[in-house]
Every structure is written in C-alpha cells, then in structure tokens.
CSV table of N, CA, C and O in Angstrom, one decimal:
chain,number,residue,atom,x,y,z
A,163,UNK,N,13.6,-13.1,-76.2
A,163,UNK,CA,13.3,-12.4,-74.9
A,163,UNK,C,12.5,-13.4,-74.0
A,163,UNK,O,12.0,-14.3,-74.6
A,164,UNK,N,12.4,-13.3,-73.1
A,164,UNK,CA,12.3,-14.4,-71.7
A,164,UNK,C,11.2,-13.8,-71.2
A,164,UNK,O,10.9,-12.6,-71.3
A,165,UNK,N,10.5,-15.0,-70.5
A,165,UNK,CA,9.2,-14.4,-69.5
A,165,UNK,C,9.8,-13.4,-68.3
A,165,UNK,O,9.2,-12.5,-67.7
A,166,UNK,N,11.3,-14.0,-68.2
A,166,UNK,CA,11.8,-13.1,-67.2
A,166,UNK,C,12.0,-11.2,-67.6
A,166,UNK,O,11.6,-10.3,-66.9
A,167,UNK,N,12.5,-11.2,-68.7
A,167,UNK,CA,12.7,-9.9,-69.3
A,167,UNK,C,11.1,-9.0,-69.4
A,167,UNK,O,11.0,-7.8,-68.9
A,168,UNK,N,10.1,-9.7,-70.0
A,168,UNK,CA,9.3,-9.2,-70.1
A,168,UNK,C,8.5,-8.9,-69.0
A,168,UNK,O,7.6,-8.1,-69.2
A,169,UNK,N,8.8,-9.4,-67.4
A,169,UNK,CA,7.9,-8.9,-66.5
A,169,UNK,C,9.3,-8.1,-66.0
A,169,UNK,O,8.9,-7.3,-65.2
A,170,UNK,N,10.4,-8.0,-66.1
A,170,UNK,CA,11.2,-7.4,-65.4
A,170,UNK,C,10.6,-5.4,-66.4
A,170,UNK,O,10.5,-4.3,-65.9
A,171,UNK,N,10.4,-6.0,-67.7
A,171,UNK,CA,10.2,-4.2,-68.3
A,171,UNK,C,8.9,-4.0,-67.8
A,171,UNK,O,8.7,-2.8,-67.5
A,172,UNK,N,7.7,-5.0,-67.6
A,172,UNK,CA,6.5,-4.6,-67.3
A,172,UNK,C,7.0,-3.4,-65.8
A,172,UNK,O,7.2,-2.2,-65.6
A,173,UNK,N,7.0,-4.3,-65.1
A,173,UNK,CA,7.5,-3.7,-63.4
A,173,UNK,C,8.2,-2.4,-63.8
A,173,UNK,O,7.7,-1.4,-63.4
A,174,UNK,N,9.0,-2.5,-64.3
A,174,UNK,CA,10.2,-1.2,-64.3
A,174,UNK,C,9.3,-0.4,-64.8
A,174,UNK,O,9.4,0.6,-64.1
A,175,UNK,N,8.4,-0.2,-65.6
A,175,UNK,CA,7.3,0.7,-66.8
A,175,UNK,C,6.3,1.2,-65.5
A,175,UNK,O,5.8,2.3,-65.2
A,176,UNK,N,6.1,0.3,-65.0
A,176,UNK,CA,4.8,0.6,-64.3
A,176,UNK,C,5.8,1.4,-62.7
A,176,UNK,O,5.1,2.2,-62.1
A,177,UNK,N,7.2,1.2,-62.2
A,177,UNK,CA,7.3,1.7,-61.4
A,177,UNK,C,7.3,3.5,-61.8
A,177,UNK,O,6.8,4.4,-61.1
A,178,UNK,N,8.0,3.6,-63.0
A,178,UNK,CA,8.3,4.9,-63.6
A,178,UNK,C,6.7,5.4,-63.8
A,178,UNK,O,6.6,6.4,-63.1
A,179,UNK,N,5.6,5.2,-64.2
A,179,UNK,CA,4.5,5.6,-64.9
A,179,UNK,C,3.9,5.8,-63.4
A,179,UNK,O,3.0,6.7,-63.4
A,180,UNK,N,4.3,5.1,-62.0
A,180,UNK,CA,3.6,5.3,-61.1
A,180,UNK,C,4.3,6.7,-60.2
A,180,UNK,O,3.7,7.6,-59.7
A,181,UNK,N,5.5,6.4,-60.3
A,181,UNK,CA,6.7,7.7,-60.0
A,181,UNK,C,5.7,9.4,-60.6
A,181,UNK,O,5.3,10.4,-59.9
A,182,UNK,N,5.7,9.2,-61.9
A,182,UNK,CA,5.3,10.2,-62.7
A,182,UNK,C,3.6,10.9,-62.0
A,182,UNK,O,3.2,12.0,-61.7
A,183,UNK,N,2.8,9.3,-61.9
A,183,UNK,CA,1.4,10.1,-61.0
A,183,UNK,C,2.1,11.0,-60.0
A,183,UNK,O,2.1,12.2,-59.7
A,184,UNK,N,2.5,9.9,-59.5
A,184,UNK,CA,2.8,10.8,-57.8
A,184,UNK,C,3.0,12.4,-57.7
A,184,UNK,O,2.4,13.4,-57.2
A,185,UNK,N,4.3,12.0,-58.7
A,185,UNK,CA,5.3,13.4,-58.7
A,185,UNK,C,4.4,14.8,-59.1
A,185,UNK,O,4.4,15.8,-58.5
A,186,UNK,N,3.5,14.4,-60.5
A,186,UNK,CA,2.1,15.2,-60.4
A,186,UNK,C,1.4,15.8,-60.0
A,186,UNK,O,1.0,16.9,-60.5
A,187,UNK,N,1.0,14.9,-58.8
A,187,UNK,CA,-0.4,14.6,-58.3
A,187,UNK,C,-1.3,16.3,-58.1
A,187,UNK,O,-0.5,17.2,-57.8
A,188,UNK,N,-1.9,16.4,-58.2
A,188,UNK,CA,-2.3,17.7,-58.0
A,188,UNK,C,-4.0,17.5,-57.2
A,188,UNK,O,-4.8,16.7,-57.7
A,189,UNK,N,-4.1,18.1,-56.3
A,189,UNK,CA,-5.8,17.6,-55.6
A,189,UNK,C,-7.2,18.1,-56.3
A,189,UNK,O,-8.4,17.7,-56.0
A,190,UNK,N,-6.7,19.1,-57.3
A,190,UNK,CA,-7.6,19.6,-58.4
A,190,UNK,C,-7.8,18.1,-59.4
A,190,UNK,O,-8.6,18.3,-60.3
A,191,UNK,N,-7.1,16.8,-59.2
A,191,UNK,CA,-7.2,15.7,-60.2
A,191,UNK,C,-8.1,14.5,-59.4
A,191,UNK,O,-7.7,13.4,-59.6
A,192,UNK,N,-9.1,14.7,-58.4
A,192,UNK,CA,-9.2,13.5,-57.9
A,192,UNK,C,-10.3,13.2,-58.7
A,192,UNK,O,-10.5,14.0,-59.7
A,193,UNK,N,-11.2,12.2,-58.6
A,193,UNK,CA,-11.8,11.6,-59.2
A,193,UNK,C,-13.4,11.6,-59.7
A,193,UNK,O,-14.0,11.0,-60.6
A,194,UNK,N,-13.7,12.3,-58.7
A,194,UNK,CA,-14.9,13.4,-59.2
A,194,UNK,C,-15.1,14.2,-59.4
A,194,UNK,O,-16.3,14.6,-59.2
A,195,UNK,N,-14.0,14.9,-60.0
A,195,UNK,CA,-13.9,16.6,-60.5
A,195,UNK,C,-14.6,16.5,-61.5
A,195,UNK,O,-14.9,15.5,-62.2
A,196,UNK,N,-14.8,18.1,-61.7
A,196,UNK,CA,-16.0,17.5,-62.7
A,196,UNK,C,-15.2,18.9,-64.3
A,196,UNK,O,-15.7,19.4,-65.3
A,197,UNK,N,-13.9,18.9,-63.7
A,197,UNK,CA,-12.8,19.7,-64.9
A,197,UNK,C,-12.9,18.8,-66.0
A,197,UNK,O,-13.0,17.6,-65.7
A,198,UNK,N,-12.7,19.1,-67.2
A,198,UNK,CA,-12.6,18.0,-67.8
A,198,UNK,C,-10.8,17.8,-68.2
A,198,UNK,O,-10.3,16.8,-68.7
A,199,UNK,N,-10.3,18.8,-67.9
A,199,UNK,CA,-8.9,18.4,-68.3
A,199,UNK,C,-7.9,18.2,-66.6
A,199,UNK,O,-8.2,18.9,-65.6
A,200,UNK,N,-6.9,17.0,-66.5
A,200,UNK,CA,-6.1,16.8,-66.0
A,200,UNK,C,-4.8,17.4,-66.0
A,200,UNK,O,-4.0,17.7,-66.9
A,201,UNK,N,-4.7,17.5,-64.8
A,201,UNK,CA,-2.8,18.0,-64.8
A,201,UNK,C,-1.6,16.9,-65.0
A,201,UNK,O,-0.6,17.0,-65.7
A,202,UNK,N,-2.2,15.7,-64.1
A,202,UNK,CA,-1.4,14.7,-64.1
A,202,UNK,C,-0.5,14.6,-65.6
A,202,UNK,O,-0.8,15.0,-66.7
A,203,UNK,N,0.4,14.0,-65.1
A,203,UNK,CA,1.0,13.7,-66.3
A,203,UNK,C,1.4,12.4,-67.3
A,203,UNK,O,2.1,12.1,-68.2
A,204,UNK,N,0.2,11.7,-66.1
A,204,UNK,CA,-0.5,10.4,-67.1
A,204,UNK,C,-1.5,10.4,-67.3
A,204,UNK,O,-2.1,9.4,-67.6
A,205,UNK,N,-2.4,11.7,-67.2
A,205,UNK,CA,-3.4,11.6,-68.1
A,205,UNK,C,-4.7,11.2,-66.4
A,205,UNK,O,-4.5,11.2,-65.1
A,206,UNK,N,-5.9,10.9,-67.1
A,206,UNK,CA,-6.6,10.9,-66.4
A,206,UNK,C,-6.3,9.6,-65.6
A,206,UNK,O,-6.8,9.4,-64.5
A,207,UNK,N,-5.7,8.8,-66.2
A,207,UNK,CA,-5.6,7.5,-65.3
A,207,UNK,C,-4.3,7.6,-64.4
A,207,UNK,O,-4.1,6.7,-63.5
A,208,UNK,N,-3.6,8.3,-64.5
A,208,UNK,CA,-2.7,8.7,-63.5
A,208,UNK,C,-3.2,9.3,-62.3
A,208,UNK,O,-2.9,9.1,-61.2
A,209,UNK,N,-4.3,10.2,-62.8
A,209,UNK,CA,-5.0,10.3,-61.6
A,209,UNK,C,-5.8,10.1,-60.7
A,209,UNK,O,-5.9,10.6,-59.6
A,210,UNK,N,-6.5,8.9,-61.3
A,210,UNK,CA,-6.9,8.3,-60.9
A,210,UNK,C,-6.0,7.5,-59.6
A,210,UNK,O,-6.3,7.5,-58.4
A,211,UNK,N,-4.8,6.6,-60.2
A,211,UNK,CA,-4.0,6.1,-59.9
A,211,UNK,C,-3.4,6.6,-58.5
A,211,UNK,O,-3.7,6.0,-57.4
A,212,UNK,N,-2.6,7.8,-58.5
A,212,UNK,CA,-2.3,8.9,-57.8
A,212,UNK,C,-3.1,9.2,-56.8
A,212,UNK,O,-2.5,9.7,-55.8
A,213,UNK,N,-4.2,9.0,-56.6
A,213,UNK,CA,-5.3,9.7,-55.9
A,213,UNK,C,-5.7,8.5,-54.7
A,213,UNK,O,-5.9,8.7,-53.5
A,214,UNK,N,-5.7,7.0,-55.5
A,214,UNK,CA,-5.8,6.0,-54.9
A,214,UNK,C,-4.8,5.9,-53.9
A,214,UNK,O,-5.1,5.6,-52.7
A,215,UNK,N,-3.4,6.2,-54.5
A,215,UNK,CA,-2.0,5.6,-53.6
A,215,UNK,C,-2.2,5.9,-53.0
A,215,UNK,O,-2.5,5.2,-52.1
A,216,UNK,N,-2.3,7.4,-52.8
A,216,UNK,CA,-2.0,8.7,-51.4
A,216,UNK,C,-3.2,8.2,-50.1
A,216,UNK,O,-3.0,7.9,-48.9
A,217,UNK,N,-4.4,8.2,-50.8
A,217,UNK,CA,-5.4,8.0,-49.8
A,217,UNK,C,-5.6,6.4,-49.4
A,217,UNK,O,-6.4,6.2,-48.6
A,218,UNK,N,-5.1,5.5,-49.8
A,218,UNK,CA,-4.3,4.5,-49.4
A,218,UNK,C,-3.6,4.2,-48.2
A,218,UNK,O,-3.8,3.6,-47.1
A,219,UNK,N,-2.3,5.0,-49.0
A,219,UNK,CA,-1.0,4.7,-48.1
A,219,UNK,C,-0.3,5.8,-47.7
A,219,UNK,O,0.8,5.7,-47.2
A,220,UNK,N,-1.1,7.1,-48.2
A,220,UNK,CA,-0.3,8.3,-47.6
A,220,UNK,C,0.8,8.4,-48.1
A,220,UNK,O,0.8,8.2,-49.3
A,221,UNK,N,1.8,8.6,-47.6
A,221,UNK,CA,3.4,9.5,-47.9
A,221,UNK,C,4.2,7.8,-48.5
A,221,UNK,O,5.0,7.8,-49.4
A,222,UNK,N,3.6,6.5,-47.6
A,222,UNK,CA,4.8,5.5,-48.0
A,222,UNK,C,4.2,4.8,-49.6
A,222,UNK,O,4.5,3.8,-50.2
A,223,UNK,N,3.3,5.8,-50.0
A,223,UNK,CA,2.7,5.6,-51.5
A,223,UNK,C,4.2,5.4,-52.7
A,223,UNK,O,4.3,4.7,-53.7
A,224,UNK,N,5.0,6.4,-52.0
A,224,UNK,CA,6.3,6.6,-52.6
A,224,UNK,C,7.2,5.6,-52.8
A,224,UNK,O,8.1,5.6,-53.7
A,225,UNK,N,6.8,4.3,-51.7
A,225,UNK,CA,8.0,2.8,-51.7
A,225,UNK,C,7.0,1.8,-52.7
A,225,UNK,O,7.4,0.6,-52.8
A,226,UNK,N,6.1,2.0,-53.1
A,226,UNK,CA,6.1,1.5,-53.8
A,226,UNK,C,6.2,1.6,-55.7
A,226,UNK,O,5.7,0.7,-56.4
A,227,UNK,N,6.8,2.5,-56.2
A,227,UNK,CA,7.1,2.9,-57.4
A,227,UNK,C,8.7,2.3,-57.4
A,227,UNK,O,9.2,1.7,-58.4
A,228,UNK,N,9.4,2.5,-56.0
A,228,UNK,CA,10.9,1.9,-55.5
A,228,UNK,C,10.6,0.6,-55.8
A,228,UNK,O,11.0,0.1,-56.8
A,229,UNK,N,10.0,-0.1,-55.2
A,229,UNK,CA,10.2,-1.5,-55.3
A,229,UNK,C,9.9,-2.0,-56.5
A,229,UNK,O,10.7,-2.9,-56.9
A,230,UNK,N,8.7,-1.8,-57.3
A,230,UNK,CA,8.5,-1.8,-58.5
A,230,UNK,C,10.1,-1.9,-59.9
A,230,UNK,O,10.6,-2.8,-60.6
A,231,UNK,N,10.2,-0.5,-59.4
A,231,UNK,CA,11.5,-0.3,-60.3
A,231,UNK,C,12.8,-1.5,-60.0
A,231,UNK,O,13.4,-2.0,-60.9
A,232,UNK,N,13.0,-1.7,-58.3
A,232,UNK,CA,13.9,-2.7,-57.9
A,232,UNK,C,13.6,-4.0,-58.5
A,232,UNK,O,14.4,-4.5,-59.3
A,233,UNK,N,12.6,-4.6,-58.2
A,233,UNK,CA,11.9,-5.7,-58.9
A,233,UNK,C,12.3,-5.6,-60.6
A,233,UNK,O,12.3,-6.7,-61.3
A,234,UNK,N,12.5,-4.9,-60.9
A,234,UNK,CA,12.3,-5.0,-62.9
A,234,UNK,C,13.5,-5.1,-62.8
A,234,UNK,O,14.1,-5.8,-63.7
A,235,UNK,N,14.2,-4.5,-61.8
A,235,UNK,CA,15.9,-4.8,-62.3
A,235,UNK,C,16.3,-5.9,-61.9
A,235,UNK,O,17.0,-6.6,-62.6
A,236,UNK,N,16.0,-6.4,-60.7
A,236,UNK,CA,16.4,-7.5,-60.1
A,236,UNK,C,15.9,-9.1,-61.0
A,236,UNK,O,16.7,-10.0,-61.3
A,237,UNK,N,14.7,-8.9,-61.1
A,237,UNK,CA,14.0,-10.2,-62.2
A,237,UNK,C,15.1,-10.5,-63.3
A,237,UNK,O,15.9,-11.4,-63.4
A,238,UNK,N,15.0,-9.8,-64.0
A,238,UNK,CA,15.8,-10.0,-65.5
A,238,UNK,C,16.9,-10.2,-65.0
A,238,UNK,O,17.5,-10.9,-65.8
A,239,UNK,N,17.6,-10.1,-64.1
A,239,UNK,CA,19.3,-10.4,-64.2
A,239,UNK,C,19.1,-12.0,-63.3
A,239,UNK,O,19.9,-13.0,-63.1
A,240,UNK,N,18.0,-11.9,-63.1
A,240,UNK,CA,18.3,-14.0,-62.3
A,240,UNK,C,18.5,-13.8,-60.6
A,240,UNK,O,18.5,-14.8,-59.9
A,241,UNK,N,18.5,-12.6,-60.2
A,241,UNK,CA,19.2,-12.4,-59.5
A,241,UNK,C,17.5,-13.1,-58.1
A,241,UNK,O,16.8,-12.2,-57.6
A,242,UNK,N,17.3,-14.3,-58.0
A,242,UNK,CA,16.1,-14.6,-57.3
A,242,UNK,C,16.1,-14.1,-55.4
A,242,UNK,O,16.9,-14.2,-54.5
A,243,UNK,N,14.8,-13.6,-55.7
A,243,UNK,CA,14.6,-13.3,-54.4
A,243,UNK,C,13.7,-14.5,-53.6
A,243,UNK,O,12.4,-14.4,-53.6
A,244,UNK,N,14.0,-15.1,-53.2
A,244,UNK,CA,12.8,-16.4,-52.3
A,244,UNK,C,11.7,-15.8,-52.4
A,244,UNK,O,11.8,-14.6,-52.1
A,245,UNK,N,10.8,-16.2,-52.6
A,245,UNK,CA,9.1,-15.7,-52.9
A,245,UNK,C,8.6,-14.7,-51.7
A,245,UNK,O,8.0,-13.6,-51.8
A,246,UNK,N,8.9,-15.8,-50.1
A,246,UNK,CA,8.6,-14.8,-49.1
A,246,UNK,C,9.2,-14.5,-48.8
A,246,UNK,O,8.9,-14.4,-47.6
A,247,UNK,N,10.6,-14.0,-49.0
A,247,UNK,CA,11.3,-13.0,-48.7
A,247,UNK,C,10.5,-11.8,-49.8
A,247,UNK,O,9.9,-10.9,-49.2
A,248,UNK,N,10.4,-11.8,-50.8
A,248,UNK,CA,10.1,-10.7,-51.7
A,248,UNK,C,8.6,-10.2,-51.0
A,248,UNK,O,8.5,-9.0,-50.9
A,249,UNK,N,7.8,-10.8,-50.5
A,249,UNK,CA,7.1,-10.6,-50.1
A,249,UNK,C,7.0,-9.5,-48.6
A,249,UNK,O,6.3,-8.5,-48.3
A,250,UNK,N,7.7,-10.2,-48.2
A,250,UNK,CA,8.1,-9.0,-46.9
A,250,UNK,C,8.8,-8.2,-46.9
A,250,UNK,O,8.6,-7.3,-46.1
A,251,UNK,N,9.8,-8.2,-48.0
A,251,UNK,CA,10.3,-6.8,-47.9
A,251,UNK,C,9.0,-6.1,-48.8
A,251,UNK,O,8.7,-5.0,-48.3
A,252,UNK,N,8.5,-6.3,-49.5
A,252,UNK,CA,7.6,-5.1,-49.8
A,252,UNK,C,6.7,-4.9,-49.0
A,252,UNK,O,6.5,-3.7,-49.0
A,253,UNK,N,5.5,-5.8,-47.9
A,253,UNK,CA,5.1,-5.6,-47.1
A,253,UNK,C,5.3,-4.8,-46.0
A,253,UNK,O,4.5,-3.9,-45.6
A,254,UNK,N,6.7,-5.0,-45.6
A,254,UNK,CA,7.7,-3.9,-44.8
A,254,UNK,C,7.7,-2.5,-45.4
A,254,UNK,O,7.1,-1.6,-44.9
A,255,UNK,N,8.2,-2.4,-46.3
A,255,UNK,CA,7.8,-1.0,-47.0
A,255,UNK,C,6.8,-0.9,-46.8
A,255,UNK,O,6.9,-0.1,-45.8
A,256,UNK,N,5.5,-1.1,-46.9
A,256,UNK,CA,4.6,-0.6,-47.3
A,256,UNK,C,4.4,0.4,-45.5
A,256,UNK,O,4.1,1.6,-45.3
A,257,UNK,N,4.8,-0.7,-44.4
A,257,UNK,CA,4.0,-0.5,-43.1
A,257,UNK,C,5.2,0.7,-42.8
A,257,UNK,O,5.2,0.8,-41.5
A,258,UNK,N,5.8,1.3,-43.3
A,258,UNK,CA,6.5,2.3,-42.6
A,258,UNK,C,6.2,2.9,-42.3
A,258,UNK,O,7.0,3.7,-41.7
C-alpha cells in the first residue's frame, strides 16, 4: 500500500466521520454542556467537531466533508490535482 492510498483512506475516513458530526449535530452537544451524555454520533468529539464547523463556517461547513471525501478518491487513483489548483478549489468552497 502507498503513501498515496494511505492518505487517500485517511481523507475519505475523516470526510465520512465529519459528514456523520454534522448530520447529527444537535445544539444540546455544544461544548460546555454540562449533560454528560452526547447525541452526536461520534461521540463527544464529534461534537466537539460539529460545533466548531457550523460556528465557523455556518451552512458551507457541509463542502467541506465533500471535498474531503473527493480528495480520498481522487489521490489514490494518481489522478493529480496541481497543488494550487487543489488549493483553490477548496478555498472557493469554503467562501460560498
């Protein structure tokens, strides 16, 4: 297995695990609740997670789990994106 494979599953893992906060998210999970159990469905660090994106980036919290996931597929097959092209298009997402 290749450095390429292995950051292509990293990315793909973490776009799905980030998908899953979101989808979640519940405002009873933010970060100083003082509940001791979570809804999320990663657990407390999903909510963590979750809680960051939104108050972040609001609603375009959502392109980044997409690009994530694109990225994991795209790496492993070779298929190279020029460094700052990859850069801007996720930049661009982000500013929508």
């Amino acid at each position: 297995m290749t450095q390429r494979h292995i950051l292509g599953e990293t990315l793909l893992l973490l776009g799905v695990m980030l998908v899953l906060s979101l989808a979640s998210y519940s405002d009873t999970d933010w970060p100083q609740s003082s509940q001791p159990h979570v809804q999320n469905l990663c657990g407390r660090f999903g909510a963590y997670l979750s809680f960051w994106a939104i108050l972040l980036f609001g609603k375009t919290a959502w392109l980044w789990p997409m690009a994530l996931i694109a990225y994991g597929i795209i790496i492993p097959r070779g298929m190279d994106l020029p460094e700052k092209k990859g850069v801007q298009i996720t930049v661009s997402l982000t500013l929508l």
